[in-house]
Coordinates of N, CA, C and O in Angstrom, one line a residue:
M167 N 28.4 3.2 51.4 CA 28.5 3.6 50.0 C 27.1 3.8 49.4 O 26.2 3.0 49.6
A168 N 26.9 5.0 48.8 CA 25.6 5.3 48.2 C 25.3 4.4 47.0 O 26.2 4.2 46.1
K169 N 24.1 3.9 46.9 CA 23.7 3.1 45.7 C 23.4 4.1 44.5 O 22.7 5.0 44.7
S170 N 24.0 3.8 43.4 CA 23.8 4.6 42.2 C 22.5 4.4 41.6 O 22.0 3.3 41.5
L171 N 21.9 5.5 41.2 CA 20.6 5.5 40.5 C 20.7 5.3 39.1 O 19.7 5.0 38.4
Q172 N 21.9 5.4 38.6 CA 22.2 5.2 37.1 C 22.2 3.7 36.8 O 22.6 2.9 37.7
I173 N 21.7 3.4 35.6 CA 21.8 2.0 35.2 C 22.7 1.9 34.0 O 22.9 2.9 33.3
S174 N 23.3 0.8 33.8 CA 24.3 0.6 32.7 C 23.5 0.6 31.4 O 22.3 0.4 31.3
A175 N 24.3 0.8 30.3 CA 23.7 0.8 28.9 C 23.0 -0.5 28.6 O 22.0 -0.6 28.0
T176 N 23.7 -1.6 29.1 CA 23.1 -2.9 28.9 C 21.8 -3.1 29.6 O 20.8 -3.6 29.1
Q177 N 21.8 -2.6 30.9 CA 20.5 -2.7 31.7 C 19.4 -1.9 31.0 O 18.3 -2.3 31.0
Q178 N 19.8 -0.7 30.5 CA 18.9 0.2 29.9 C 18.3 -0.5 28.6 O 17.1 -0.4 28.4
Q179 N 19.1 -1.1 27.8 CA 18.6 -1.8 26.6 C 17.7 -2.9 27.0 O 16.6 -3.1 26.3
A180 N 18.0 -3.7 28.0 CA 17.1 -4.8 28.5 C 15.8 -4.2 29.0 O 14.7 -4.8 28.7
Q181 N 15.8 -3.1 29.7 CA 14.6 -2.5 30.2 C 13.8 -1.9 29.1 O 12.6 -2.1 29.0
D182 N 14.4 -1.3 28.1 CA 13.7 -0.7 26.9 C 13.0 -1.9 26.2 O 11.9 -1.7 25.7
L183 N 13.7 -3.0 26.0 CA 13.1 -4.1 25.3 C 11.9 -4.6 26.0 O 10.9 -4.9 25.4
R184 N 12.1 -4.8 27.3 CA 11.0 -5.4 28.1 C 9.7 -4.5 28.0 O 8.6 -5.0 27.8
F185 N 9.9 -3.2 28.2 CA 8.7 -2.3 28.2 C 8.2 -2.1 26.8 O 7.0 -1.9 26.6
M186 N 9.0 -2.1 25.7 CA 8.5 -2.1 24.4 C 7.7 -3.3 24.0 O 6.7 -3.2 23.3
E187 N 8.1 -4.4 24.5 CA 7.3 -5.7 24.3 C 5.9 -5.5 24.9 O 4.9 -5.9 24.4
M188 N 5.8 -4.8 26.1 CA 4.5 -4.5 26.7 C 3.7 -3.6 25.8 O 2.5 -3.8 25.6
A189 N 4.4 -2.6 25.2 CA 3.7 -1.7 24.3 C 3.2 -2.4 23.1 O 2.1 -2.2 22.6
L190 N 4.0 -3.4 22.6 CA 3.6 -4.2 21.4 C 2.4 -5.0 21.8 O 1.5 -5.2 20.9
C191 N 2.3 -5.5 23.0 CA 1.1 -6.3 23.4 C -0.1 -5.4 23.4 O -1.2 -5.8 23.0
E192 N 0.1 -4.1 23.8 CA -1.1 -3.2 23.8 C -1.5 -2.9 22.3 O -2.7 -2.8 22.0
A193 N -0.5 -2.8 21.4 CA -0.8 -2.6 20.0 C -1.7 -3.8 19.5 O -2.6 -3.6 18.7
R194 N -1.3 -5.0 19.9 CA -2.1 -6.2 19.4 C -3.5 -6.1 20.0 O -4.4 -6.6 19.3
E195 N -3.7 -5.6 21.2 CA -5.0 -5.4 21.7 C -5.8 -4.5 20.8 O -7.0 -4.7 20.6
A196 N -5.2 -3.4 20.4 CA -5.9 -2.4 19.5 C -6.3 -3.1 18.2 O -7.4 -2.9 17.7
E197 N -5.4 -3.9 17.7 CA -5.7 -4.6 16.4 C -6.9 -5.6 16.6 O -7.8 -5.6 15.7
K198 N -7.0 -6.2 17.7 CA -8.2 -7.1 18.0 C -9.5 -6.3 17.9 O -10.5 -6.9 17.6
L199 N -9.4 -5.0 18.2 CA -10.6 -4.2 18.2 C -10.9 -3.5 16.8 O -11.8 -2.8 16.7
G200 N -10.0 -3.8 15.9 CA -10.1 -3.2 14.6 C -9.5 -1.8 14.6 O -9.7 -1.0 13.6
E201 N -8.7 -1.5 15.6 CA -8.1 -0.2 15.7 C -6.7 -0.3 15.0 O -6.1 -1.4 14.9
V202 N -6.1 0.9 14.6 CA -4.8 0.9 14.2 C -3.9 0.4 15.3 O -4.0 0.9 16.5
P203 N -3.1 -0.6 15.1 CA -2.3 -1.3 16.2 C -1.1 -0.5 16.7 O 0.0 -0.7 16.3
I204 N -1.4 0.4 17.6 CA -0.4 1.2 18.2 C -0.6 1.1 19.7 O -1.8 1.2 20.2
G205 N 0.5 0.9 20.5 CA 0.4 0.7 21.9 C 1.4 1.5 22.6 O 2.5 1.9 22.0
A206 N 1.1 1.8 23.9 CA 2.0 2.7 24.7 C 2.0 2.2 26.1 O 1.0 1.7 26.6
V207 N 3.2 2.4 26.7 CA 3.4 2.0 28.1 C 4.2 3.2 28.8 O 5.2 3.6 28.2
L208 N 3.7 3.7 29.9 CA 4.5 4.8 30.6 C 5.0 4.2 31.9 O 4.3 3.6 32.7
V209 N 6.3 4.4 32.1 CA 7.0 3.8 33.2 C 7.6 4.8 34.1 O 8.2 5.8 33.7
H210 N 7.5 4.6 35.4 CA 8.1 5.4 36.5 C 9.1 4.5 37.2 O 8.6 3.5 37.9
G211 N 10.4 4.7 37.1 CA 11.3 3.7 37.7 C 11.2 2.4 36.9 O 11.5 2.4 35.7
E212 N 10.8 1.4 37.5 CA 10.6 0.1 36.8 C 9.1 -0.3 36.9 O 8.8 -1.5 36.6
R213 N 8.3 0.6 37.2 CA 6.8 0.3 37.4 C 6.0 0.9 36.3 O 6.1 2.2 36.1
V214 N 5.2 0.2 35.7 CA 4.2 0.7 34.7 C 3.1 1.4 35.4 O 2.5 0.9 36.3
I215 N 3.0 2.7 35.1 CA 1.9 3.5 35.7 C 0.9 4.0 34.7 O -0.1 4.6 35.1
G216 N 1.0 3.6 33.5 CA 0.0 3.9 32.5 C 0.3 3.1 31.2 O 1.4 2.8 30.9
R217 N -0.8 2.7 30.6 CA -0.7 1.9 29.4 C -2.0 2.2 28.6 O -3.0 2.6 29.1
G218 N -1.8 2.0 27.3 CA -2.9 2.3 26.4 C -2.7 1.8 25.0 O -1.6 1.5 24.6
H219 N -3.8 1.7 24.3 CA -3.8 1.3 22.9 C -4.8 2.2 22.2 O -5.7 2.7 22.8
N220 N -4.6 2.4 20.9 CA -5.6 3.2 20.1 C -7.0 2.8 20.3 O -7.3 1.6 20.3
R221 N -7.9 3.8 20.5 CA -9.3 3.5 20.7 C -10.2 4.5 19.9 O -11.3 4.7 20.2
R222 N -9.6 5.2 18.9 CA -10.3 6.2 18.2 C -11.6 5.7 17.5 O -12.7 6.3 17.6
E223 N -11.5 4.5 16.9 CA -12.7 4.0 16.2 C -13.8 3.5 17.2 O -15.0 3.8 17.0
T224 N -13.4 2.9 18.3 CA -14.3 2.4 19.2 C -14.9 3.4 20.1 O -16.0 3.3 20.6
S225 N -14.1 4.5 20.4 CA -14.6 5.6 21.3 C -15.2 6.7 20.5 O -15.9 7.6 21.1
N226 N -15.0 6.8 19.2 CA -15.3 8.0 18.4 C -14.8 9.2 19.0 O -15.4 10.3 19.0
D227 N -13.6 9.1 19.5 CA -12.9 10.3 20.1 C -11.5 10.4 19.5 O -10.7 9.5 19.7
P228 N -11.3 11.5 18.8 CA -10.0 11.6 18.1 C -8.8 11.7 19.0 O -7.6 11.6 18.5
T229 N -9.0 12.0 20.3 CA -7.8 12.1 21.2 C -7.5 10.8 21.9 O -6.5 10.8 22.7
T230 N -8.1 9.7 21.6 CA -7.8 8.5 22.3 C -6.8 7.7 21.6 O -6.9 6.5 21.3
H231 N -5.6 8.3 21.4 CA -4.4 7.7 20.9 C -3.8 6.9 22.1 O -4.0 7.2 23.3
A232 N -3.0 5.9 21.8 CA -2.4 5.1 22.8 C -1.6 5.9 23.8 O -1.8 5.7 25.0
E233 N -0.9 6.9 23.3 CA 0.0 7.7 24.2 C -0.9 8.6 25.1 O -0.6 8.7 26.3
M234 N -2.0 9.1 24.6 CA -2.9 10.0 25.4 C -3.5 9.2 26.6 O -3.6 9.6 27.7
I235 N -3.9 8.0 26.3 CA -4.5 7.1 27.3 C -3.5 6.8 28.4 O -3.8 6.8 29.6
A236 N -2.3 6.4 27.9 CA -1.2 6.1 28.9 C -0.9 7.3 29.8 O -0.7 7.1 31.0
I237 N -0.8 8.4 29.2 CA -0.5 9.7 29.9 C -1.6 10.0 30.9 O -1.3 10.3 32.1
R238 N -2.8 9.8 30.6 CA -3.9 10.1 31.5 C -3.9 9.1 32.7 O -4.1 9.5 33.8
E239 N -3.6 7.8 32.4 CA -3.5 6.8 33.4 C -2.4 7.1 34.4 O -2.5 7.0 35.6
A240 N -1.2 7.5 33.8 CA -0.1 7.8 34.6 C -0.3 9.0 35.5 O 0.1 9.0 36.7
A241 N -0.9 10.1 35.0 CA -1.2 11.3 35.8 C -2.1 10.9 36.9 O -1.9 11.4 38.1
A242 N -3.1 10.1 36.7 CA -3.9 9.6 37.8 C -3.2 8.8 38.8 O -3.3 8.9 40.0
A243 N -2.3 7.9 38.3 CA -1.5 7.1 39.2 C -0.6 7.9 40.1 O -0.4 7.5 41.3
L244 N 0.0 8.9 39.6 CA 0.9 9.7 40.3 C 0.2 10.9 41.0 O 0.9 11.7 41.8
D245 N -1.0 11.1 40.7 CA -1.8 12.2 41.2 C -1.1 13.5 40.9 O -1.0 14.4 41.8
S246 N -0.6 13.6 39.7 CA 0.1 14.8 39.2 C 0.1 14.9 37.7 O 0.2 13.9 37.1
W247 N 0.0 16.1 37.2 CA 0.1 16.2 35.7 C 1.6 16.2 35.3 O 1.9 16.0 34.1
R248 N 2.5 16.5 36.2 CA 3.9 16.4 35.9 C 4.4 15.0 36.0 O 4.5 14.4 37.1
L249 N 4.8 14.4 34.9 CA 5.2 13.0 34.9 C 6.7 13.0 34.8 O 7.3 12.4 33.9
L250 N 7.3 13.6 35.9 CA 8.8 13.6 36.0 C 9.4 12.2 36.2 O 8.7 11.4 36.8
D251 N 10.6 12.0 35.8 CA 11.3 10.7 36.0 C 10.5 9.6 35.4 O 10.5 8.5 36.0
T252 N 9.9 9.8 34.2 CA 9.2 8.7 33.5 C 9.8 8.5 32.1 O 10.5 9.3 31.6
T253 N 9.4 7.4 31.6 CA 9.7 7.1 30.2 C 8.5 6.6 29.5 O 7.8 5.7 30.1
L254 N 8.2 7.1 28.3 CA 7.0 6.6 27.5 C 7.6 5.7 26.4 O 8.5 6.1 25.6
Y255 N 7.0 4.5 26.3 CA 7.4 3.6 25.3 C 6.2 3.5 24.3 O 5.0 3.3 24.8
V256 N 6.4 3.7 23.0 CA 5.3 3.6 22.1 C 5.8 3.0 20.8 O 6.9 3.1 20.4
T257 N 4.9 2.2 20.2 CA 5.2 1.4 19.0 C 5.4 2.2 17.7 O 6.0 1.7 16.8
L258 N 4.9 3.4 17.7 CA 5.0 4.3 16.5 C 5.3 5.7 17.0 O 4.9 6.2 18.0
E259 N 6.2 6.4 16.2 CA 6.5 7.8 16.4 C 5.3 8.6 16.7 O 4.3 8.6 15.9
P260 N 5.3 9.3 17.8 CA 4.1 10.1 18.2 C 3.8 11.2 17.2 O 4.7 11.8 16.6
C261 N 2.5 11.5 17.1 CA 2.0 12.6 16.3 C 2.1 14.0 17.0 O 2.6 14.0 18.2
V262 N 1.7 15.0 16.4 CA 1.8 16.4 17.0 C 1.0 16.4 18.3 O 1.6 17.0 19.3
M263 N -0.2 15.9 18.3 CA -1.0 16.0 19.6 C -0.3 15.2 20.7 O -0.2 15.8 21.8
C264 N 0.2 14.0 20.4 CA 0.8 13.2 21.5 C 2.1 13.8 21.9 O 2.4 13.8 23.1
M265 N 2.9 14.3 21.0 CA 4.2 15.0 21.4 C 3.9 16.2 22.2 O 4.6 16.5 23.2
G266 N 2.9 16.9 21.9 CA 2.5 18.1 22.7 C 2.2 17.7 24.1 O 2.6 18.3 25.1
A267 N 1.4 16.6 24.2 CA 1.1 16.1 25.6 C 2.3 15.6 26.3 O 2.5 15.8 27.5
V268 N 3.3 14.9 25.6 CA 4.5 14.5 26.2 C 5.3 15.7 26.8 O 5.7 15.7 27.9
I269 N 5.3 16.8 26.0 CA 6.0 18.0 26.5 C 5.3 18.6 27.6 O 5.9 19.0 28.6
L270 N 4.0 18.8 27.5 CA 3.2 19.4 28.6 C 3.3 18.6 29.9 O 3.2 19.2 31.0
A271 N 3.4 17.3 29.8 CA 3.4 16.4 31.0 C 4.8 16.4 31.5 O 5.1 15.7 32.6
R272 N 5.8 17.0 30.9 CA 7.2 17.0 31.3 C 7.8 15.6 31.3 O 8.7 15.3 32.1
I273 N 7.4 14.7 30.4 CA 8.0 13.4 30.3 C 9.4 13.6 29.8 O 9.6 14.1 28.7
P274 N 10.4 13.1 30.5 CA 11.8 13.4 30.1 C 12.3 12.5 29.0 O 13.3 12.8 28.3
R275 N 11.7 11.3 28.8 CA 12.3 10.3 27.9 C 11.2 9.6 27.1 O 10.2 9.2 27.7
L276 N 11.5 9.5 25.8 CA 10.6 8.8 24.9 C 11.3 7.7 24.2 O 12.4 8.0 23.7
V277 N 10.8 6.5 24.1 CA 11.3 5.4 23.3 C 10.2 5.0 22.3 O 9.1 4.6 22.8
F278 N 10.5 5.0 21.0 CA 9.5 4.5 20.1 C 10.2 3.6 19.1 O 11.4 3.6 18.9
A279 N 9.3 2.7 18.5 CA 9.8 1.6 17.7 C 10.1 2.0 16.3 O 11.2 1.9 15.8
C280 N 9.1 2.6 15.6 CA 9.3 2.9 14.2 C 8.7 4.3 13.9 O 7.9 4.8 14.6
R281 N 9.2 4.8 12.8 CA 8.9 6.2 12.4 C 7.5 6.2 11.7 O 7.1 5.2 11.1
D282 N 6.9 7.4 11.8 CA 5.6 7.6 11.1 C 5.9 8.7 10.0 O 5.8 9.9 10.4
P283 N 6.2 8.4 8.8 CA 6.5 9.4 7.8 C 5.4 10.3 7.4 O 5.6 11.4 6.8
R284 N 4.1 10.0 7.8 CA 3.0 10.8 7.4 C 2.6 11.8 8.5 O 2.0 12.8 8.3
A285 N 2.9 11.4 9.8 CA 2.4 12.3 10.9 C 3.3 12.4 12.1 O 3.0 13.0 13.1
G286 N 4.5 11.9 11.9 CA 5.5 11.9 13.1 C 6.0 13.2 13.5 O 6.4 14.0 12.6
A287 N 6.0 13.5 14.8 CA 6.5 14.8 15.3 C 7.7 14.6 16.1 O 8.0 15.4 17.0
V288 N 8.5 13.6 15.8 CA 9.8 13.4 16.5 C 10.9 13.3 15.4 O 11.8 12.5 15.5
G289 N 10.7 14.0 14.3 CA 11.7 14.0 13.3 C 11.2 13.7 11.9 O 11.9 14.1 10.9
S290 N 10.1 13.0 11.8 CA 9.7 12.7 10.4 C 9.1 13.9 9.7 O 9.5 14.2 8.6
I291 N 8.2 14.6 10.3 CA 7.6 15.8 9.7 C 8.0 17.0 10.6 O 8.5 18.0 10.0
Y292 N 7.9 16.9 11.9 CA 8.3 17.9 12.8 C 9.3 17.3 13.8 O 9.3 16.0 13.9
D293 N 10.0 18.1 14.6 CA 10.7 17.5 15.7 C 10.5 18.3 16.9 O 11.2 19.2 17.3
F294 N 9.4 18.0 17.6 CA 9.0 18.7 18.8 C 10.0 18.3 20.0 O 10.1 19.1 20.9
S295 N 10.6 17.2 19.9 CA 11.4 16.7 21.0 C 12.6 17.6 21.4 O 13.0 17.7 22.5
S296 N 13.1 18.3 20.4 CA 14.3 19.1 20.7 C 14.1 20.6 20.2 O 15.1 21.4 20.2
D297 N 12.9 21.0 20.0 CA 12.6 22.3 19.6 C 12.9 23.3 20.8 O 12.2 23.2 21.8
M298 N 13.8 24.2 20.6 CA 14.3 25.1 21.6 C 13.2 26.1 22.0 O 13.4 26.8 23.1
R299 N 12.2 26.2 21.3 CA 11.1 27.2 21.6 C 10.2 26.7 22.7 O 9.5 27.5 23.4
F300 N 10.2 25.4 23.0 CA 9.5 24.8 24.1 C 10.3 24.9 25.4 O 11.5 24.9 25.3
N301 N 9.6 24.9 26.5 CA 10.3 25.0 27.8 C 10.7 23.6 28.3 O 11.2 23.5 29.4
H302 N 10.5 22.6 27.5 CA 10.9 21.2 27.9 C 11.4 20.4 26.7 O 10.8 20.5 25.6
R303 N 12.5 19.7 26.9 CA 13.0 18.9 25.8 C 12.9 17.4 26.2 O 12.9 17.1 27.4
V304 N 12.8 16.6 25.3 CA 12.6 15.1 25.5 C 13.8 14.4 24.9 O 14.1 14.6 23.7
T305 N 14.4 13.5 25.7 CA 15.4 12.6 25.2 C 14.7 11.5 24.5 O 13.8 10.9 25.0
V306 N 15.2 11.2 23.3 CA 14.5 10.2 22.4 C 15.5 9.0 22.0 O 16.6 9.2 21.7
S307 N 14.9 7.8 22.1 CA 15.6 6.6 21.6 C 14.6 6.0 20.6 O 13.4 6.0 20.9
E308 N 15.1 5.4 19.5 CA 14.2 4.8 18.6 C 14.7 3.5 18.1 O 15.9 3.2 18.2
G309 N 13.9 2.7 17.5 CA 14.3 1.5 16.8 C 14.2 0.2 17.7 O 14.4 -0.9 17.1
I310 N 13.7 0.3 18.9 CA 13.5 -0.9 19.7 C 12.3 -1.6 19.2 O 11.2 -1.1 19.1
L311 N 12.5 -2.9 18.8 CA 11.4 -3.7 18.2 C 10.8 -3.1 16.9 O 9.7 -3.3 16.6
E312 N 11.7 -2.4 16.2 CA 11.2 -1.6 15.0 C 10.6 -2.6 14.0 O 9.5 -2.3 13.4
Q313 N 11.2 -3.7 13.6 CA 10.7 -4.6 12.6 C 9.4 -5.2 13.0 O 8.5 -5.3 12.2
E314 N 9.2 -5.6 14.3 CA 8.0 -6.2 14.7 C 6.8 -5.2 14.7 O 5.8 -5.6 14.2
C315 N 7.1 -4.0 15.2 CA 6.0 -3.0 15.2 C 5.7 -2.6 13.8 O 4.5 -2.4 13.5
S316 N 6.7 -2.4 12.9 CA 6.4 -2.0 11.5 C 5.6 -3.1 10.8 O 4.7 -2.8 10.1
A317 N 6.0 -4.4 11.0 CA 5.3 -5.5 10.4 C 3.8 -5.5 10.8 O 2.9 -5.8 10.0
L318 N 3.6 -5.3 12.1 CA 2.2 -5.3 12.6 C 1.4 -4.2 11.9 O 0.2 -4.5 11.5
L319 N 1.9 -3.0 11.8 CA 1.2 -1.9 11.2 C 1.0 -2.2 9.7 O -0.1 -2.0 9.1
S320 N 2.1 -2.7 9.0 CA 2.0 -2.9 7.6 C 0.9 -4.0 7.3 O 0.1 -3.9 6.4
G321 N 0.9 -5.1 8.1 CA -0.1 -6.1 7.9 C -1.5 -5.6 8.1 O -2.4 -6.0 7.4
F322 N -1.7 -4.8 9.1 CA -3.0 -4.2 9.4 C -3.5 -3.4 8.2 O -4.6 -3.6 7.8
F323 N -2.7 -2.5 7.7 CA -3.1 -1.7 6.6 C -3.3 -2.5 5.3 O -4.2 -2.2 4.5
R324 N -2.5 -3.5 5.1 CA -2.6 -4.4 3.9 C -4.0 -5.1 4.0 O -4.7 -5.1 3.0
R325 N -4.3 -5.7 5.1 CA -5.6 -6.3 5.3 C -6.8 -5.3 5.1 O -7.8 -5.7 4.5
L326 N -6.6 -4.1 5.6 CA -7.7 -3.1 5.5 C -7.9 -2.8 4.0 O -9.0 -2.7 3.5
R327 N -6.8 -2.6 3.2 CA -6.9 -2.3 1.8 C -7.6 -3.5 1.1 O -8.4 -3.3 0.2
E328 N -7.2 -4.7 1.4 CA -7.8 -5.9 0.8 C -9.3 -6.0 1.1 O -10.1 -6.3 0.2
E329 N -9.7 -5.7 2.3 CA -11.1 -5.7 2.7 C -11.9 -4.6 1.9 O -13.0 -4.9 1.4
K330 N -11.3 -3.5 1.7 CA -12.0 -2.4 0.9 C -12.1 -2.8 -0.5 O -13.1 -2.5 -1.2
R331 N -11.1 -3.4 -1.1 CA -11.2 -3.9 -2.5 C -12.3 -4.9 -2.6 O -13.0 -4.9 -3.6
K332 N -12.4 -5.8 -1.7 CA -13.4 -6.9 -1.7 C -14.8 -6.3 -1.6 O -15.8 -6.7 -2.3
E333 N -15.0 -5.2 -0.8 CA -16.3 -4.6 -0.7 C -16.7 -3.9 -2.0 O -17.8 -3.8 -2.3
K334 N -15.7 -3.4 -2.7 CA -16.0 -2.7 -4.0 C -16.1 -3.8 -5.1 O -16.3 -3.4 -6.3
G335 N -15.8 -5.0 -4.8 CA -15.9 -6.1 -5.8 C -14.7 -6.1 -6.7 O -14.8 -6.5 -7.9
Q336 N -13.6 -5.7 -6.2 CA -12.4 -5.7 -7.0 C -11.4 -6.8 -6.6 O -10.2 -6.5 -6.4
D337 N -11.9 -8.0 -6.4 CA -11.0 -9.1 -6.0 C -9.8 -9.1 -6.8 O -9.0 -9.6 -7.0

């Protein structure tokens, strides 16, 4: 009897939770560096082949978003730009640049925690994931660890605003 490659919905939820927790750990690493706390993990089967966290401030490179770093690592790990049969887990809805990279890399599945109403390209501002004009569509799941990821981002930006007020002498 052939072993099925399909996994049950319960197994998928458990896998999504496990890998989103890893992405959240990456986000916390970004926060330690003073970066916006966003993390990403790219998975092939059940193996992590790429991970990243925001590094724009420390690298002075606007393309070093968590997703871009994870995609670059994964492409190197697979020795291919085509990241077929993979899933990208990210703590915040990807922006236009990152969704463009997801589409170009042929990543078939994206899981993100919370929406980005200012720059999100998976439904908040644009929806690149299902745009029929592209030659690749992405299956999307959202809301895994949404509260935890949202709280991390909110806390980061609250502290940043407080620091700026203190610098201006507006305690």
